[in-house]
PDB file of C-alpha atoms in Angstrom:
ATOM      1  CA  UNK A 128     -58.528 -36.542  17.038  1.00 46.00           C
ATOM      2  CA  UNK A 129     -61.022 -39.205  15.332  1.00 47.00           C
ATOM      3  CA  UNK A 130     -57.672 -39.674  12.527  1.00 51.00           C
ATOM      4  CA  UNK A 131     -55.821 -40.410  16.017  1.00 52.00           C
ATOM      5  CA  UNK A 132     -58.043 -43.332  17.078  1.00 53.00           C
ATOM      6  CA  UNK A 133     -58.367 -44.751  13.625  1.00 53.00           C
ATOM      7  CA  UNK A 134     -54.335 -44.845  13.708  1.00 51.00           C
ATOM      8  CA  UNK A 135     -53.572 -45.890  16.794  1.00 50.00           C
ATOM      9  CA  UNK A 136     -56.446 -49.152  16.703  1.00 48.00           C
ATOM     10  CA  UNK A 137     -55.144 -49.663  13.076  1.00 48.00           C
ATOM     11  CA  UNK A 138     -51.864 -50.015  14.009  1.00 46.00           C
ATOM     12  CA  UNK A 139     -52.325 -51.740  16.758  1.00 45.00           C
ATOM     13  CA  UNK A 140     -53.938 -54.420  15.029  1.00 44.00           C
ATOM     14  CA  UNK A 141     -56.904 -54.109  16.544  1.00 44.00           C
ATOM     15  CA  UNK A 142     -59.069 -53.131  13.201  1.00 45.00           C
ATOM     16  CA  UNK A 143     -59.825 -55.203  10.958  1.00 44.00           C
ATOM     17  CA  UNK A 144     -60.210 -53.047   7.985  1.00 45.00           C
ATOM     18  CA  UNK A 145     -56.577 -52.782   6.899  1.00 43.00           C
ATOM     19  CA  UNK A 146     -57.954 -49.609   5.160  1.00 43.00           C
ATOM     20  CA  UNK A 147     -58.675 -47.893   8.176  1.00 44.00           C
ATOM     21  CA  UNK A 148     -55.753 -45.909   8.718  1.00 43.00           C
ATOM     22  CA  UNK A 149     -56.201 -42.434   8.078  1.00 42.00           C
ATOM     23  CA  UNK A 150     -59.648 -41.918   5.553  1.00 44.00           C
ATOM     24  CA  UNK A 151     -61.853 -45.221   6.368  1.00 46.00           C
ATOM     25  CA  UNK A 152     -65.186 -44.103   7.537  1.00 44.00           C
ATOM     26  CA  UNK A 153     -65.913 -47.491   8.963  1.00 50.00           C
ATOM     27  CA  UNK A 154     -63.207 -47.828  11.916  1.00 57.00           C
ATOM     28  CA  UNK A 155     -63.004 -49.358  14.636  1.00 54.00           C
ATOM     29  CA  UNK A 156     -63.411 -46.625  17.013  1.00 56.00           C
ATOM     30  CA  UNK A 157     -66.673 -46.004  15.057  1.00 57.00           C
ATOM     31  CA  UNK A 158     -67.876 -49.433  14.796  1.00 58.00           C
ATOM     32  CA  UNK A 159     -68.001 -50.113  18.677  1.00 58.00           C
ATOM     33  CA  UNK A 160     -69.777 -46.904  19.546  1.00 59.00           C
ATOM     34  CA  UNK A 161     -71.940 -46.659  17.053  1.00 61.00           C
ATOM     35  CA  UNK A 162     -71.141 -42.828  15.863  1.00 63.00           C
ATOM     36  CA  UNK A 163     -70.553 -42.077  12.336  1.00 68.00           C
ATOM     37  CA  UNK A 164     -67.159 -39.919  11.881  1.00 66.00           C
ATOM     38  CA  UNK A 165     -68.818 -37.188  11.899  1.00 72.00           C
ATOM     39  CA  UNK A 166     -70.689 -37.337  14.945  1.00 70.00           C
ATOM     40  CA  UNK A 167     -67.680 -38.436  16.874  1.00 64.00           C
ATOM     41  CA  UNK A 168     -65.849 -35.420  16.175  1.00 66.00           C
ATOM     42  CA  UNK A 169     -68.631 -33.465  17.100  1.00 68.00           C
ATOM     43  CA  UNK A 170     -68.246 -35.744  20.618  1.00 60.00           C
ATOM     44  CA  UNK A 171     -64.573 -34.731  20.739  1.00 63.00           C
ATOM     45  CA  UNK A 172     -65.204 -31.279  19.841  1.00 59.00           C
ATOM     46  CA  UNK A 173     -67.896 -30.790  22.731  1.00 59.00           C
ATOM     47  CA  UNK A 174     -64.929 -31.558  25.570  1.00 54.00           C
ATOM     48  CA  UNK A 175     -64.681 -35.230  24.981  1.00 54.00           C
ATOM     49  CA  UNK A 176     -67.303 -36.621  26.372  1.00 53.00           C
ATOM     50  CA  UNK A 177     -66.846 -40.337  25.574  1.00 49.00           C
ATOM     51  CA  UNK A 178     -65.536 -40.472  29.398  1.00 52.00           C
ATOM     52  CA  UNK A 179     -68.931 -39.639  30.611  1.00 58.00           C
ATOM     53  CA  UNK A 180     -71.011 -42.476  28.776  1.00 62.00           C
ATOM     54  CA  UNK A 181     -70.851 -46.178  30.282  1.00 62.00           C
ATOM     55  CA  UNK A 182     -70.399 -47.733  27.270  1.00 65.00           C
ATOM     56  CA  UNK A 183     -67.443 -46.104  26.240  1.00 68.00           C
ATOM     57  CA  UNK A 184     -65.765 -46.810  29.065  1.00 72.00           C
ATOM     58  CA  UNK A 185     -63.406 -49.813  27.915  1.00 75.00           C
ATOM     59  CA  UNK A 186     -62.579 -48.167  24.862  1.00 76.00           C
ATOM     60  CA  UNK A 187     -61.273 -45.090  26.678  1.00 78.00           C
ATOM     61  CA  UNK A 188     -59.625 -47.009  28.865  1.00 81.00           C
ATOM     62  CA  UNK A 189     -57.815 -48.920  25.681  1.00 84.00           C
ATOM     63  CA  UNK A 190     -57.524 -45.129  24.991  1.00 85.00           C
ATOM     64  CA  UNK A 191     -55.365 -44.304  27.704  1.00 85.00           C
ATOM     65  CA  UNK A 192     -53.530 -47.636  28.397  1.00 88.00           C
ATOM     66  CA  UNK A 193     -52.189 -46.798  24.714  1.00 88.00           C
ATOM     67  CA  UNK A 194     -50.890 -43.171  25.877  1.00 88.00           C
ATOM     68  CA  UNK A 195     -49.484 -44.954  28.824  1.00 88.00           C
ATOM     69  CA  UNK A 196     -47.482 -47.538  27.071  1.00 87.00           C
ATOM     70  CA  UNK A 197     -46.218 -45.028  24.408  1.00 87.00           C
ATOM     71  CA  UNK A 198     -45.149 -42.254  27.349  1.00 87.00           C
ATOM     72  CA  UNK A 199     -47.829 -39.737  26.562  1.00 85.00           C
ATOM     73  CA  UNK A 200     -49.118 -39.794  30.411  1.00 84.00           C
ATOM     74  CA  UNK A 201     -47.879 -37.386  32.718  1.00 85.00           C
ATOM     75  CA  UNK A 202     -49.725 -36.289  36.157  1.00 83.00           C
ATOM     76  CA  UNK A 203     -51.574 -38.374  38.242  1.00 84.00           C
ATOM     77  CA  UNK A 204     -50.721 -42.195  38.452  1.00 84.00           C
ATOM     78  CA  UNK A 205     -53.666 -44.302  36.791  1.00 82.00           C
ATOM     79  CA  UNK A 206     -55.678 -45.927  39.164  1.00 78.00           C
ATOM     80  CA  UNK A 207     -55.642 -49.320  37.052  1.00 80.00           C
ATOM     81  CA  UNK A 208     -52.869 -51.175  35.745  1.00 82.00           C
ATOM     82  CA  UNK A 209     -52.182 -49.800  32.105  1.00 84.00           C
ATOM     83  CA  UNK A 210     -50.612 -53.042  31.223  1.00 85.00           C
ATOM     84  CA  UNK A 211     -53.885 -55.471  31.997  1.00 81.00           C
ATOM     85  CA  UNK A 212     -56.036 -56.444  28.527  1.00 78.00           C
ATOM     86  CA  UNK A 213     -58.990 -54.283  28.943  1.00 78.00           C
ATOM     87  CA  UNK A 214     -61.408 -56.762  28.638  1.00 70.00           C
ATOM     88  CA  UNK A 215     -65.011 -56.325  26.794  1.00 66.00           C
ATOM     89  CA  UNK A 216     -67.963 -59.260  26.847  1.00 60.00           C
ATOM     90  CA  UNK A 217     -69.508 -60.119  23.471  1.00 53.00           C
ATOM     91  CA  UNK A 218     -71.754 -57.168  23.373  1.00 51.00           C
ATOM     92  CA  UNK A 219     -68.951 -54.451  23.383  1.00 48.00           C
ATOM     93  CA  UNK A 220     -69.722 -53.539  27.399  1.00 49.00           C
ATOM     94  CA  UNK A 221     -68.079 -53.868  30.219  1.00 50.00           C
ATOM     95  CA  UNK A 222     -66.725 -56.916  32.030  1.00 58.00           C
ATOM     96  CA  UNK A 223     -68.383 -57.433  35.096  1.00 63.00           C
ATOM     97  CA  UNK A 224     -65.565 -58.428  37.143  1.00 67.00           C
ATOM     98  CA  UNK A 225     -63.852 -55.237  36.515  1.00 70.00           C
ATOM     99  CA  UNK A 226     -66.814 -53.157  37.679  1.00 70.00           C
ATOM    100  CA  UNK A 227     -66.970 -55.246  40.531  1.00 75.00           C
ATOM    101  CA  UNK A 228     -63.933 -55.135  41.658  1.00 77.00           C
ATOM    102  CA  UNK A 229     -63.731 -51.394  40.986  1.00 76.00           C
ATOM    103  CA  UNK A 230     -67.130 -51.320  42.998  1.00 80.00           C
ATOM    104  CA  UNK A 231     -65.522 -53.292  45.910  1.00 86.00           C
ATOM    105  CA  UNK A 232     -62.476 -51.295  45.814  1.00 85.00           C
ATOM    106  CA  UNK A 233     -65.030 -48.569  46.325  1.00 85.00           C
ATOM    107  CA  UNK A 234     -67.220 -49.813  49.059  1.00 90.00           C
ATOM    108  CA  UNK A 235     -64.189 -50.665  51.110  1.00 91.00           C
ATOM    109  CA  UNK A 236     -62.684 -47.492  51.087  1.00 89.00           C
ATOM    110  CA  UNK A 237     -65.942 -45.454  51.892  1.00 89.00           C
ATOM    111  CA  UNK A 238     -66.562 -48.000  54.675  1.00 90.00           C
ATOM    112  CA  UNK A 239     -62.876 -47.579  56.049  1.00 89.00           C
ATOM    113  CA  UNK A 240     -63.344 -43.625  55.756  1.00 85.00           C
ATOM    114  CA  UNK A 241     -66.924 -44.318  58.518  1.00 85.00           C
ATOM    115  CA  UNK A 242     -64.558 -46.509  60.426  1.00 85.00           C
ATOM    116  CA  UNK A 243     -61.927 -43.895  60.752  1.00 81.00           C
ATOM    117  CA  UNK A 244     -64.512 -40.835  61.314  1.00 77.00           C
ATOM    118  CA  UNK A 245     -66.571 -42.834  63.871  1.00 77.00           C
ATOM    119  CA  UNK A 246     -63.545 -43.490  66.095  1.00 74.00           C
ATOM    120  CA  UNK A 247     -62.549 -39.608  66.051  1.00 73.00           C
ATOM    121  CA  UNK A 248     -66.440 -38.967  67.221  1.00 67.00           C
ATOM    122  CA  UNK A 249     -68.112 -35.739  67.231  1.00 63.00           C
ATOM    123  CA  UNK A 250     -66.272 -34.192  70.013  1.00 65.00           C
ATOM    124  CA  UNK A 251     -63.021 -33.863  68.085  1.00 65.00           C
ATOM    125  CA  UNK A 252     -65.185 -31.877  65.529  1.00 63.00           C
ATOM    126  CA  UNK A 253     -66.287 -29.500  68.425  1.00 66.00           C
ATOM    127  CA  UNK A 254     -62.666 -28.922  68.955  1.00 67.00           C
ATOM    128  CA  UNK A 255     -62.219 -28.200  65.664  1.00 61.00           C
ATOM    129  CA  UNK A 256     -64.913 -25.751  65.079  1.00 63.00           C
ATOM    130  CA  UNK A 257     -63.577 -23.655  68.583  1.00 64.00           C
ATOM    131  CA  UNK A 258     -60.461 -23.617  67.004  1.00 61.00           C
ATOM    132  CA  UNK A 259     -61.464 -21.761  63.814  1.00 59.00           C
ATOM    133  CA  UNK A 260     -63.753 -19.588  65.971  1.00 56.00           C
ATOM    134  CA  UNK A 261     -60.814 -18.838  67.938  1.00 55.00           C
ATOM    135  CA  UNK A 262     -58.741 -17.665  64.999  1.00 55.00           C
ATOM    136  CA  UNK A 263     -60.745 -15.405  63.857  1.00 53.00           C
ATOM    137  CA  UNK A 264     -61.063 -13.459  67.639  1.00 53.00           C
ATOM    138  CA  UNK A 265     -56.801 -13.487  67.462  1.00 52.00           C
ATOM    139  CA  UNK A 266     -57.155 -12.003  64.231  1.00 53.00           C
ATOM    140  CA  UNK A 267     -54.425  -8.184  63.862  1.00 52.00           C
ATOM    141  CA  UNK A 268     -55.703  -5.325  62.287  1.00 53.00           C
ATOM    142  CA  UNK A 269     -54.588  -4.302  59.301  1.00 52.00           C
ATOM    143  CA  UNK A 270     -50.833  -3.608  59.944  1.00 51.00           C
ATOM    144  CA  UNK A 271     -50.219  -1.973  55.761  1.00 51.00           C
ATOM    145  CA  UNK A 272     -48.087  -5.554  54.916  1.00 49.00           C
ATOM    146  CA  UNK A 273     -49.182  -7.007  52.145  1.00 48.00           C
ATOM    147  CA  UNK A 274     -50.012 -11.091  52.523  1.00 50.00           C
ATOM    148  CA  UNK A 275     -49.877 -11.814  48.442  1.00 49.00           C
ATOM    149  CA  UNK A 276     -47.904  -9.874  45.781  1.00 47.00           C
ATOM    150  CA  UNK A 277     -50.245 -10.292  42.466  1.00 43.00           C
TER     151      UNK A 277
END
């Protein structure tokens, strides 16, 4: 995994070590986190969590954008657009603008969700919760059909 990020920021012209490619203890990847090769495999072995830390953030994201472009990603659509620079400040963090817009993006749809609960009102969830009680008093007895085959 570690020989994968050394590869794929080597070749991408990102490193600027031109012997970083496969053997280069000194890579990129390792230079902006501050792990030795060593300990970042020991990261990657323990269920990858580089995700987790806030200062790995952008270079995870680079991380990802790269499977993107090169049609590794299948699932979920990316909540970002893979194609926008992923953009550090001088210190290796975080732009600010991104995490505020993220943090907007997030703010608006939590305070859209109280707008949308507060109109149904707590009435509707009384309605609800007779419902389910109702469901289980209409409930057959055992009849011998099976509902699942394992």
């Amino acid at each position: 995994m570690t020989d994968l990020f050394c590869t794929m920021f080597a070749n991408s012209g990102e490193c600027n070590d031109t012997t970083c490619r496969l053997n280069h203890t000194n890579c990129m990847l390792c230079q902006q986190i501050g792990l030795s090769r060593p300990a970042l495999w020991a990261h990657m072995q323990l269920g990858l969590h580089l995700k987790r830390l806030r200062r790995y953030y952008p270079l995870w994201r680079r991380f990802l954008n790269h499977v993107h472009a090169h049609g590794g990603w299948k699932g979920v659509r990316i909540p970002w657009d893979p194609e926008e620079a992923v953009l550090t400040d001088a210190a290796g963090g975080n732009q600010l603008a991104y995490d505020a817009r993220i943090r907007a993006h997030g703010v608006q749809d939590l305070q859209s969700l109280v707008v949308r609960t507060s109109t149904i009102g707590l009435d509707a969830l009384d309605e609800v919760e007779e419902l389910g009680a109702d469901a289980d008093l209409h409930r057959h007895e055992d009849d011998g059909s099976q509902i699942c085959c394992n």
